[in-house]
């Protein structure tokens, strides 16, 4: 109903006597108010979402409209039901559900329970977008100009000559250059379209996470007659609406955001890792249980997902238990729907925001356009005196000719192969990264890593192993009078059972079968639902490993159990598959677990009832584990290490509490162990009585059963740092990269891990660690100030906080890399300059939103990738230096020869040969350069740093100037050696004597071409490092470069000494003296390059300025 739009409304209703046909009846509105609309209607009319009742001959309809903004998370369950069904005190809704009519009408109002499909850009639009780039635009212009000149030449040739093989060859040669440029542009566009298409899938993967079927409750009958309901088990989940009642069991994916109404098992746990990234399943509470805890965490919009214990979120997985739930949000209003919106927004922003390399190439293209324009204009202006040469019929013809020469030289200055070499260099980088466990999904991100200034990282699984490990075992020892609390270090890491416990021998469980250590082992083995599985090494070289099934906390107890076992597992010949459960198997063969008191959040403990199987006596035990502070309150005795049991005095209780606090202050998680046996165990709990099943049906009695316990010990566990992470963070500090750890852990735990991995050092008196809410409650200026310098820890953070942090860092001109694994991380991964997803724990959505994926989930791998990114940029600078220097040299050579009036220095075919055969292979091989010494001791380069800085341009120009001079010098020396003076060479076109030497220029051009090729190849050998001397980083460190230089030189020899190729290229063979001359002009480039390296390195810039 829309009371603001019309005075006449239409209502669909279904009278019983019209055979289920919908009839539209126009109704005259009598009264409109904010709360109700009263009008005359037939008495049989019913409409979902409205309370209809007779009043003075008319019907009043309560205004109804579903709103996703209502905080259903914190409302009492009955209030939530009333809001969704627009009724009052509808206490039977969870038993009846909606009717088909009600669901149909509401579905028309709110839409299907499906994510909105992302708007897709057509392939044609994507294709055109690839040409929106500065350097590409220049290449397009060059291709058009080159094609225009080629067509003009072809037209002139065909007009003046008959079509012969020689003419056909000339025509094909004129089309080679524009053809190559066009092919390069098409290749780059194809790669770009492929990258964009692969990046789309992150949005599409969200749709796959939504279940397709659900079990929904449907009401049959109406409110005025007897009502019955039935469960539809294969209901289309896309048709679910707010107010629907659904049934959930173990293994079901939640089809829509829902409130848990009731449990059909004692507990229910849900895996929300796809949303939160936390691998531990979350316990859920039905109805209004836990509502106070949720409310205490703030307003509904700000409550972290992991703290909403009454809510079940779409896409999460029920891992334990079953229940009935009330759908409160569907489709785009669910958490996944919100993620999709923010992901789409981040993707749009990402498309608008260019990578540092993209920005630099745009700037480089602009600079290059100025250079090309300057060359064209300079050549044309310098040639003005020759516009009236005898070769031209008039001044205009000469002007047009030299305009073509100027444009041709400008075209020659373009490094046509640069985009292809950049793409190839990035591709080579992806291969090298793959060898370091990094899968690159978006090619430009390879180089962006070199600019990374901040790494925002998760803790669990990235800085740590994500394998809970027992690190300490606490026992009570003494003679009954002086009781000591002794902490024993546990050696070993992760789930590997190989290790030992200091101070406890492997034979203790045999010597003292009733001692505290043996009792603790029984508790860890029996009061445990996890499994530790050993995977044996295979013949193909795969190493043995240990994996778990169940909760990581329980699995850590199994690893400790095997270390306490009677056999020193590290010294046996057993395989991992046997070591994983050797001692536990012995215990399970001796004891039978016949009942379980499941864990709940209130009492924070779990117990099992076990009976002895390998004894004539009927020994029964209640074995219990849980939060030690809660467990200690229900204990009356303690068991000492020697097996004696003594009363738990007030003084001893205080000592144990102090030990628990001390362990907690070290950011360790404590698990208390206790037992109840003998006469203290209630008779009705004994297996032989058979009545224990009745007693255990009521879970509210579990806490009273778990009283009178005997305390047996404490296990301290933690998720330990990964090997090498601390060293990697030290390397980040040296490289000028800051690290921000973002975790959902408590502040104390986060700070402890931060110190362990060197995010904070012992010298840091005050560690900048904030809870998420605390940080974002600060004024924005203060938040930005905190983010400007140093390392940082954000704890109790939500995945949504990551995107906010990324945007703030980007506003400070930082280049942040962001790690993530959950669906909620996807927007932040998309937003970041470098999104890094976890390969092991990451969801498909996170992986597809990211720029790269870590195969091993290891932080150290990110640092390796950053080093590779810096190396790639250095290599790109190396081949840009090489290509631009060579092109400048070629242009300067032709320019000098043109200005001086020399005969043709080189033919267009020669220049094309040099660009393709001589420049291409070495430039490609420079992409294989090894990392520079000290690469990771430099600060990150600024994203605004230009590829063609004024210093670089000066450097390229100096080297290029010598290349041009050397080419012209060896060319001129040929004539000078034969008695032609410099002035005669300049006026060759008007010569009167010895003119025959100008008739065949093959010999001087061969010298010029050979010198140009040799000097450029020597320049390539000097380019293994931009800054380091060739004596420090020589060409032998890049075998591909040696090959890339050898092959072009061999090809150059082939065109000189092969008769057929000699004729095609217009060359002649050179003798030994000629080659000595070539070397004499070429070798100085090595000294010049060394001098430039020294002058332009950071510590030499002062000398340069002097």
PDB file of N, CA and C in Angstrom, residues 153 158 357 537 714 764 872 1013:
ATOM      1  N   UNK A 153      54.491   6.220 -50.317  1.00  0.00           N
ATOM      2  CA  UNK A 153      55.632   5.647 -51.027  1.00  0.00           C
ATOM      3  C   UNK A 153      55.174   4.594 -52.032  1.00  0.00           C
ATOM      4  N   UNK A 158      54.426   2.613 -57.466  1.00  0.00           N
ATOM      5  CA  UNK A 158      53.568   1.957 -58.455  1.00  0.00           C
ATOM      6  C   UNK A 158      53.290   2.857 -59.643  1.00  0.00           C
ATOM      7  N   UNK A 357      52.640   2.285 -12.319  1.00  0.00           N
ATOM      8  CA  UNK A 357      53.251   2.107 -13.630  1.00  0.00           C
ATOM      9  C   UNK A 357      52.407   2.762 -14.717  1.00  0.00           C
ATOM     10  N   UNK A 537      54.962 -39.140   3.786  1.00  0.00           N
ATOM     11  CA  UNK A 537      55.606 -38.655   2.567  1.00  0.00           C
ATOM     12  C   UNK A 537      55.388 -39.630   1.430  1.00  0.00           C
ATOM     13  N   UNK A 714      47.080 -27.463  33.954  1.00  0.00           N
ATOM     14  CA  UNK A 714      46.766 -26.407  32.990  1.00  0.00           C
ATOM     15  C   UNK A 714      47.652 -26.603  31.759  1.00  0.00           C
ATOM     16  N   UNK A 764      60.464  -0.288  22.186  1.00  0.00           N
ATOM     17  CA  UNK A 764      59.220   0.482  22.083  1.00  0.00           C
ATOM     18  C   UNK A 764      58.538   0.527  23.439  1.00  0.00           C
ATOM     19  N   UNK A 872      61.776  -6.046 -10.757  1.00  0.00           N
ATOM     20  CA  UNK A 872      61.120  -5.886 -12.061  1.00  0.00           C
ATOM     21  C   UNK A 872      61.163  -4.431 -12.495  1.00  0.00           C
ATOM     22  N   UNK A1013      75.420  -1.143 -34.279  1.00  0.00           N
ATOM     23  CA  UNK A1013      75.033  -2.409 -33.653  1.00  0.00           C
ATOM     24  C   UNK A1013      75.978  -2.736 -32.502  1.00  0.00           C
TER      25      UNK A1013
END
